[in-house]
Amino acid sequence: MNSDTHAPELRPARPDDVEAVADIWYRGWGDGHRGNVPDALVAARPRDSFDERATQRVEDTVVAVLGGQVAGFVMVDGDEVEQVYVDAAHRGTAVAPALLSAAEDLVATAGHRRAWLAVVPGNSRARRFYSRQGWRDEGVFDHHAPGRDGPVLVPAHRYVKDLPGE
C-alpha cells in the first residue's frame, strides 16, 4: 500500500492520456479478473483491446493525475460506473475514493438517483473497497460483457449506491 495521501487532480481525459489509461486498465483488469472470469472473456481482452477501448472512451473518462502522471481513471455510462482502475503504485491512496466520488457526481448530474457497478465475485479487494465507500451488494446477476463474438456471460455482484437528488 502506498502512503501517498495527496489528493489527485481530476480532469476529463484527453487523447494524449489514452496510452496511460490503456496500460492501467490492462494491468488492473488482469489483477482483478484473471482467474475470476470465464476463459472466453480473458481471450476477448488481449492487450491491444484496451488500447482500442481507451481510444473509443476518451469522452466519458475522467483521469486522476498525481505528479503529472495519470494515476487512475473512471468511465461512466448512464447510471453505471463502468470502469474504475488505479495504477498499482497508487492503490490504497486517495486516488480510488476521489475517482469513485467523481463517478457518483457524474451519474447524479446526469439525473440518476442511483448508481450501479458490476464486480466479479473473486475480486475481493474491489468488493471491500466499494463496501467501505457506502455501496451495497445487491447480489449476483448475469453480466453480459462485450466479447469478440458477442456478449460473454460473467457472473458478477451488482453494487448500488443511492445518490442525493434534488
PDB file of C-alpha atoms in Angstrom, residues 61-163:
ATOM      1  CA  THR A  61     -13.363   9.067 -18.997  1.00  0.00           C
ATOM      2  CA  VAL A  62     -12.126  11.076 -16.037  1.00  0.00           C
ATOM      3  CA  VAL A  63      -8.488  10.697 -15.048  1.00  0.00           C
ATOM      4  CA  ALA A  64      -6.742  11.246 -11.728  1.00  0.00           C
ATOM      5  CA  VAL A  65      -3.341  12.878 -12.080  1.00  0.00           C
ATOM      6  CA  LEU A  66      -0.550  12.876  -9.493  1.00  0.00           C
ATOM      7  CA  GLY A  67       2.858  14.364 -10.183  1.00  0.00           C
ATOM      8  CA  GLY A  68       1.896  14.990 -13.793  1.00  0.00           C
ATOM      9  CA  GLN A  69       1.146  11.298 -14.410  1.00  0.00           C
ATOM     10  CA  VAL A  70      -2.196   9.532 -14.842  1.00  0.00           C
ATOM     11  CA  ALA A  71      -2.651   7.524 -11.634  1.00  0.00           C
ATOM     12  CA  GLY A  72      -6.105   6.122 -12.395  1.00  0.00           C
ATOM     13  CA  PHE A  73      -9.338   6.639 -14.263  1.00  0.00           C
ATOM     14  CA  VAL A  74     -13.076   6.080 -14.184  1.00  0.00           C
ATOM     15  CA  MET A  75     -15.590   5.619 -17.008  1.00  0.00           C
ATOM     16  CA  VAL A  76     -19.309   6.268 -16.599  1.00  0.00           C
ATOM     17  CA  ASP A  77     -22.105   5.172 -18.925  1.00  0.00           C
ATOM     18  CA  GLY A  78     -25.520   6.493 -17.886  1.00  0.00           C
ATOM     19  CA  ASP A  79     -26.169   5.254 -14.354  1.00  0.00           C
ATOM     20  CA  GLU A  80     -23.364   2.682 -14.479  1.00  0.00           C
ATOM     21  CA  VAL A  81     -19.905   3.281 -13.063  1.00  0.00           C
ATOM     22  CA  GLU A  82     -18.430   1.078 -15.729  1.00  0.00           C
ATOM     23  CA  GLN A  83     -14.673   1.127 -15.101  1.00  0.00           C
ATOM     24  CA  VAL A  84     -12.642   2.183 -12.047  1.00  0.00           C
ATOM     25  CA  TYR A  85      -8.925   1.464 -12.189  1.00  0.00           C
ATOM     26  CA  VAL A  86      -5.935   2.765 -10.260  1.00  0.00           C
ATOM     27  CA  ASP A  87      -2.296   2.183 -11.096  1.00  0.00           C
ATOM     28  CA  ALA A  88      -0.827  -0.382  -8.691  1.00  0.00           C
ATOM     29  CA  ALA A  89       1.594   2.225  -7.301  1.00  0.00           C
ATOM     30  CA  HIS A  90      -1.356   4.343  -6.127  1.00  0.00           C
ATOM     31  CA  ARG A  91      -3.690   1.704  -4.728  1.00  0.00           C
ATOM     32  CA  GLY A  92      -4.626   2.367  -1.120  1.00  0.00           C
ATOM     33  CA  THR A  93      -4.259   6.136  -1.559  1.00  0.00           C
ATOM     34  CA  ALA A  94      -6.772   8.925  -2.113  1.00  0.00           C
ATOM     35  CA  VAL A  95      -6.953   8.161  -5.856  1.00  0.00           C
ATOM     36  CA  ALA A  96      -9.684   5.492  -5.911  1.00  0.00           C
ATOM     37  CA  PRO A  97     -12.050   7.286  -3.483  1.00  0.00           C
ATOM     38  CA  ALA A  98     -11.656  10.525  -5.470  1.00  0.00           C
ATOM     39  CA  LEU A  99     -12.393   8.755  -8.759  1.00  0.00           C
ATOM     40  CA  LEU A 100     -15.424   6.935  -7.360  1.00  0.00           C
ATOM     41  CA  SER A 101     -16.785  10.168  -5.902  1.00  0.00           C
ATOM     42  CA  ALA A 102     -16.341  11.863  -9.289  1.00  0.00           C
ATOM     43  CA  ALA A 103     -18.200   8.986 -10.950  1.00  0.00           C
ATOM     44  CA  GLU A 104     -21.062   9.282  -8.460  1.00  0.00           C
ATOM     45  CA  ASP A 105     -21.257  13.017  -9.218  1.00  0.00           C
ATOM     46  CA  LEU A 106     -21.393  12.324 -12.969  1.00  0.00           C
ATOM     47  CA  VAL A 107     -24.210   9.807 -12.527  1.00  0.00           C
ATOM     48  CA  ALA A 108     -26.163  12.232 -10.312  1.00  0.00           C
ATOM     49  CA  THR A 109     -25.556  15.163 -12.672  1.00  0.00           C
ATOM     50  CA  ALA A 110     -26.989  13.047 -15.499  1.00  0.00           C
ATOM     51  CA  GLY A 111     -30.210  12.871 -13.492  1.00  0.00           C
ATOM     52  CA  HIS A 112     -29.934   9.410 -11.968  1.00  0.00           C
ATOM     53  CA  ARG A 113     -30.823   8.831  -8.322  1.00  0.00           C
ATOM     54  CA  ARG A 114     -28.926   5.553  -8.092  1.00  0.00           C
ATOM     55  CA  ALA A 115     -25.597   4.377  -9.466  1.00  0.00           C
ATOM     56  CA  TRP A 116     -24.575   0.791 -10.048  1.00  0.00           C
ATOM     57  CA  LEU A 117     -21.494  -1.198 -10.950  1.00  0.00           C
ATOM     58  CA  ALA A 118     -20.548  -4.819 -11.511  1.00  0.00           C
ATOM     59  CA  VAL A 119     -17.784  -6.666  -9.645  1.00  0.00           C
ATOM     60  CA  VAL A 120     -16.753 -10.279 -10.189  1.00  0.00           C
ATOM     61  CA  PRO A 121     -17.083 -12.404  -7.037  1.00  0.00           C
ATOM     62  CA  GLY A 122     -13.367 -13.207  -6.836  1.00  0.00           C
ATOM     63  CA  ASN A 123     -12.273  -9.554  -6.848  1.00  0.00           C
ATOM     64  CA  SER A 124     -12.431  -9.267  -3.062  1.00  0.00           C
ATOM     65  CA  ARG A 125     -10.202  -6.166  -2.909  1.00  0.00           C
ATOM     66  CA  ALA A 126     -12.636  -4.204  -5.087  1.00  0.00           C
ATOM     67  CA  ARG A 127     -15.663  -5.566  -3.236  1.00  0.00           C
ATOM     68  CA  ARG A 128     -14.217  -4.434   0.117  1.00  0.00           C
ATOM     69  CA  PHE A 129     -13.398  -1.012  -1.336  1.00  0.00           C
ATOM     70  CA  TYR A 130     -16.909  -0.422  -2.683  1.00  0.00           C
ATOM     71  CA  SER A 131     -18.461  -1.501   0.619  1.00  0.00           C
ATOM     72  CA  ARG A 132     -16.211   0.945   2.521  1.00  0.00           C
ATOM     73  CA  GLN A 133     -17.398   3.692   0.147  1.00  0.00           C
ATOM     74  CA  GLY A 134     -21.063   3.111   1.030  1.00  0.00           C
ATOM     75  CA  TRP A 135     -22.049   0.855  -1.861  1.00  0.00           C
ATOM     76  CA  ARG A 136     -24.407  -2.082  -1.191  1.00  0.00           C
ATOM     77  CA  ASP A 137     -24.088  -5.541  -2.692  1.00  0.00           C
ATOM     78  CA  GLU A 138     -27.484  -6.445  -4.187  1.00  0.00           C
ATOM     79  CA  GLY A 139     -26.311  -9.942  -5.054  1.00  0.00           C
ATOM     80  CA  VAL A 140     -25.203 -11.941  -8.048  1.00  0.00           C
ATOM     81  CA  PHE A 141     -26.501 -11.260 -11.544  1.00  0.00           C
ATOM     82  CA  ASP A 142     -25.552 -12.293 -15.068  1.00  0.00           C
ATOM     83  CA  HIS A 143     -23.400  -9.536 -16.520  1.00  0.00           C
ATOM     84  CA  HIS A 144     -23.083  -9.568 -20.312  1.00  0.00           C
ATOM     85  CA  ALA A 145     -19.549  -8.338 -21.027  1.00  0.00           C
ATOM     86  CA  PRO A 146     -18.698  -7.383 -24.597  1.00  0.00           C
ATOM     87  CA  GLY A 147     -16.730 -10.162 -26.297  1.00  0.00           C
ATOM     88  CA  ARG A 148     -15.245 -10.821 -29.716  1.00  0.00           C
ATOM     89  CA  ASP A 149     -18.227 -12.856 -30.904  1.00  0.00           C
ATOM     90  CA  GLY A 150     -20.929 -11.191 -28.853  1.00  0.00           C
ATOM     91  CA  PRO A 151     -21.569 -10.869 -25.140  1.00  0.00           C
ATOM     92  CA  VAL A 152     -19.793 -13.156 -22.669  1.00  0.00           C
ATOM     93  CA  LEU A 153     -21.865 -14.204 -19.672  1.00  0.00           C
ATOM     94  CA  VAL A 154     -19.988 -13.289 -16.477  1.00  0.00           C
ATOM     95  CA  PRO A 155     -21.413 -13.902 -13.006  1.00  0.00           C
ATOM     96  CA  ALA A 156     -20.980 -10.633 -11.094  1.00  0.00           C
ATOM     97  CA  HIS A 157     -22.172  -8.842  -7.997  1.00  0.00           C
ATOM     98  CA  ARG A 158     -24.302  -5.759  -8.577  1.00  0.00           C
ATOM     99  CA  TYR A 159     -23.290  -2.963  -6.218  1.00  0.00           C
ATOM    100  CA  VAL A 160     -25.571   0.057  -5.894  1.00  0.00           C
ATOM    101  CA  LYS A 161     -25.496   3.429  -4.213  1.00  0.00           C
ATOM    102  CA  ASP A 162     -28.361   5.838  -3.746  1.00  0.00           C
ATOM    103  CA  LEU A 163     -27.328   9.342  -4.737  1.00  0.00           C
TER     104      LEU A 163
END
